[in-house]
Short mmCIF file of C-alpha atoms in Angstrom, two decimals:
data_model
loop_
_atom_site.label_atom_id
_atom_site.label_comp_id
_atom_site.label_asym_id
_atom_site.label_seq_id
_atom_site.Cartn_x
_atom_site.Cartn_y
_atom_site.Cartn_z
CA MET A 7 15.39 -19.24 -4.00
CA SER A 8 17.07 -19.24 -7.37
CA ALA A 9 18.00 -15.57 -6.97
CA THR A 10 19.08 -13.00 -4.28
CA LYS A 11 18.59 -10.36 -7.12
CA LEU A 12 16.92 -9.62 -10.33
CA ILE A 13 18.76 -7.23 -12.39
CA PHE A 14 16.55 -6.02 -15.35
CA GLY A 15 18.76 -3.80 -16.87
CA ASN A 16 17.74 -0.92 -19.50
CA VAL A 17 14.29 -0.92 -20.15
CA TYR A 18 12.49 1.94 -22.24
CA GLU A 19 9.34 3.63 -20.62
CA ASP A 20 7.14 2.49 -22.94
CA ALA A 21 8.16 -1.02 -22.72
CA SER A 22 8.49 -3.70 -19.97
CA LYS A 23 10.63 -6.62 -18.79
CA THR A 24 9.79 -9.91 -17.34
CA LEU A 25 12.25 -12.21 -15.31
CA ASN A 26 11.35 -15.56 -13.21
CA VAL A 27 12.41 -16.27 -9.39
CA THR A 28 12.37 -19.91 -8.35
CA VAL A 29 11.02 -20.85 -5.07
CA SER A 30 12.20 -24.70 -4.27
CA ASN A 31 11.01 -26.99 -1.09
CA LYS A 32 14.20 -28.60 -0.62
CA ALA A 33 12.49 -30.86 2.51
CA THR A 34 12.51 -34.45 1.91
CA THR A 35 8.79 -34.87 3.46
CA GLY A 36 6.19 -32.01 3.89
CA SER A 37 5.00 -29.36 1.81
CA ILE A 38 5.17 -25.47 2.59
CA THR A 39 2.48 -22.93 2.34
CA LEU A 40 2.98 -19.79 0.28
CA THR A 41 1.14 -16.98 1.97
CA GLY A 42 1.89 -14.44 -0.76
CA THR A 43 3.98 -12.12 -2.31
CA THR A 44 4.93 -8.03 -1.35
CA ILE A 45 6.77 -5.73 -3.35
CA GLY A 46 8.38 -2.78 -1.31
CA GLY A 47 11.04 -0.32 -1.51
CA ALA A 48 11.49 3.17 -3.35
CA ASN A 49 10.19 2.23 -6.68
CA SER A 50 7.77 -0.51 -5.58
CA GLY A 51 5.13 0.63 -8.19
CA ASP A 52 7.11 -0.10 -11.14
CA PHE A 53 7.61 -3.56 -10.25
CA ALA A 54 4.82 -6.29 -10.09
CA VAL A 55 4.41 -10.24 -9.78
CA THR A 56 2.70 -10.62 -13.11
CA GLY A 57 2.49 -14.62 -13.21
CA GLY A 58 4.15 -17.94 -12.30
CA THR A 59 3.51 -21.44 -11.56
CA CYS A 60 3.49 -21.10 -7.52
CA THR A 61 0.03 -21.31 -5.78
CA GLY A 62 -0.72 -21.69 -2.02
CA SER A 63 1.10 -24.84 -1.40
CA LEU A 64 4.56 -26.13 -2.62
CA ALA A 65 5.41 -30.16 -2.17
CA ALA A 66 8.50 -31.78 -0.75
CA LEU A 67 11.38 -31.81 -3.35
CA SER A 68 9.48 -29.25 -5.79
CA SER A 69 9.47 -25.83 -6.95
CA CYS A 70 7.58 -23.17 -8.60
CA THR A 71 8.33 -19.69 -10.53
CA TYR A 72 6.89 -16.13 -9.71
CA ALA A 73 7.18 -13.94 -12.71
CA VAL A 74 8.01 -10.41 -12.20
CA THR A 75 7.99 -7.53 -14.31
CA PHE A 76 9.51 -4.17 -14.69
CA THR A 77 7.52 -1.48 -16.10
CA PRO A 78 9.68 1.96 -15.58
CA SER A 79 7.75 5.01 -14.83
CA MET A 80 10.96 7.53 -15.23
CA GLU A 81 13.96 7.70 -16.89
CA THR A 82 16.26 6.74 -13.71
CA ALA A 83 17.88 3.85 -11.82
CA GLU A 84 14.96 2.18 -9.78
CA THR A 85 15.13 -0.20 -7.09
CA GLY A 86 12.54 -2.48 -5.17
CA THR A 87 12.37 -5.70 -3.00
CA LEU A 88 10.55 -8.84 -3.63
CA SER A 89 9.19 -10.66 -0.40
CA ILE A 90 7.90 -14.08 -0.56
CA GLY A 91 5.89 -15.46 2.79
CA VAL A 92 6.19 -19.15 3.81
CA MET A 93 3.80 -19.97 6.92
CA GLU A 94 6.47 -22.61 8.10
CA ASP A 95 9.27 -20.49 8.14
CA PRO A 96 9.36 -18.61 11.66
CA ASN A 97 10.96 -15.77 10.06
CA GLY A 98 8.32 -15.72 7.40
CA GLY A 99 9.95 -16.49 4.47
CA PRO A 100 13.56 -16.51 2.78
CA PRO A 101 15.17 -13.45 2.40
CA ALA A 102 14.09 -10.72 0.23
CA VAL A 103 14.97 -10.39 -3.42
CA ALA A 104 16.64 -6.94 -4.42
CA LEU A 105 14.99 -5.75 -7.84
CA SER A 106 16.63 -3.09 -9.95
CA GLY A 107 16.47 -1.61 -13.37
CA THR A 108 16.98 1.69 -14.92
CA GLY A 109 14.51 3.37 -17.18
CA LEU A 110 15.14 4.88 -20.19
CA VAL A 111 13.39 7.39 -22.61
CA PRO A 112 12.71 6.04 -26.22
CA ILE A 113 14.65 7.95 -28.49
CA ARG A 114 12.20 10.38 -30.28
CA VAL A 115 13.27 12.46 -33.67
CA VAL A 116 11.81 15.48 -34.41
CA PRO A 117 10.96 16.42 -37.16
CA ALA A 118 10.43 13.03 -38.34
CA SER A 119 12.07 14.52 -41.79
CA VAL A 120 13.61 17.21 -43.08
CA ALA A 121 13.25 18.67 -46.99
CA PHE A 122 16.27 19.86 -48.48
CA GLY A 123 14.97 20.53 -52.07
CA THR A 124 16.31 19.73 -55.35
CA ILE A 125 20.10 18.80 -54.90
CA VAL A 126 22.01 18.73 -57.95
CA GLY A 127 24.60 15.88 -58.15
CA GLY A 128 28.38 17.05 -56.58
CA HIS A 129 26.84 20.35 -54.97
CA SER A 130 25.57 20.66 -51.44
CA PRO A 131 22.76 23.27 -50.01
#
């Protein structure tokens, strides 16, 4: 694994951010079978595997990536874990990757404009 944690930082609620994690098969012979991914934890619904290059099998001395996207649903720090299954691993796969990010509310100015009327130069309202 290229990372033990993915830190998404601050992300606005109406936006998302995607980071990649790389899985490597460092064996000199034999492929491994990737059995899928699972996202768990307190805010698992705000993290998702949204793409990447990993398929069911990973050849010896090769690597692939999973794209993980954070789309916050609330204004707070959020956490989750990404687990990647490997059939040949007696523990089921590498250690889980910790996921974290903070949801921010976009700044909204209300009202969008303010009318001051006519101001004569050198005077204030």
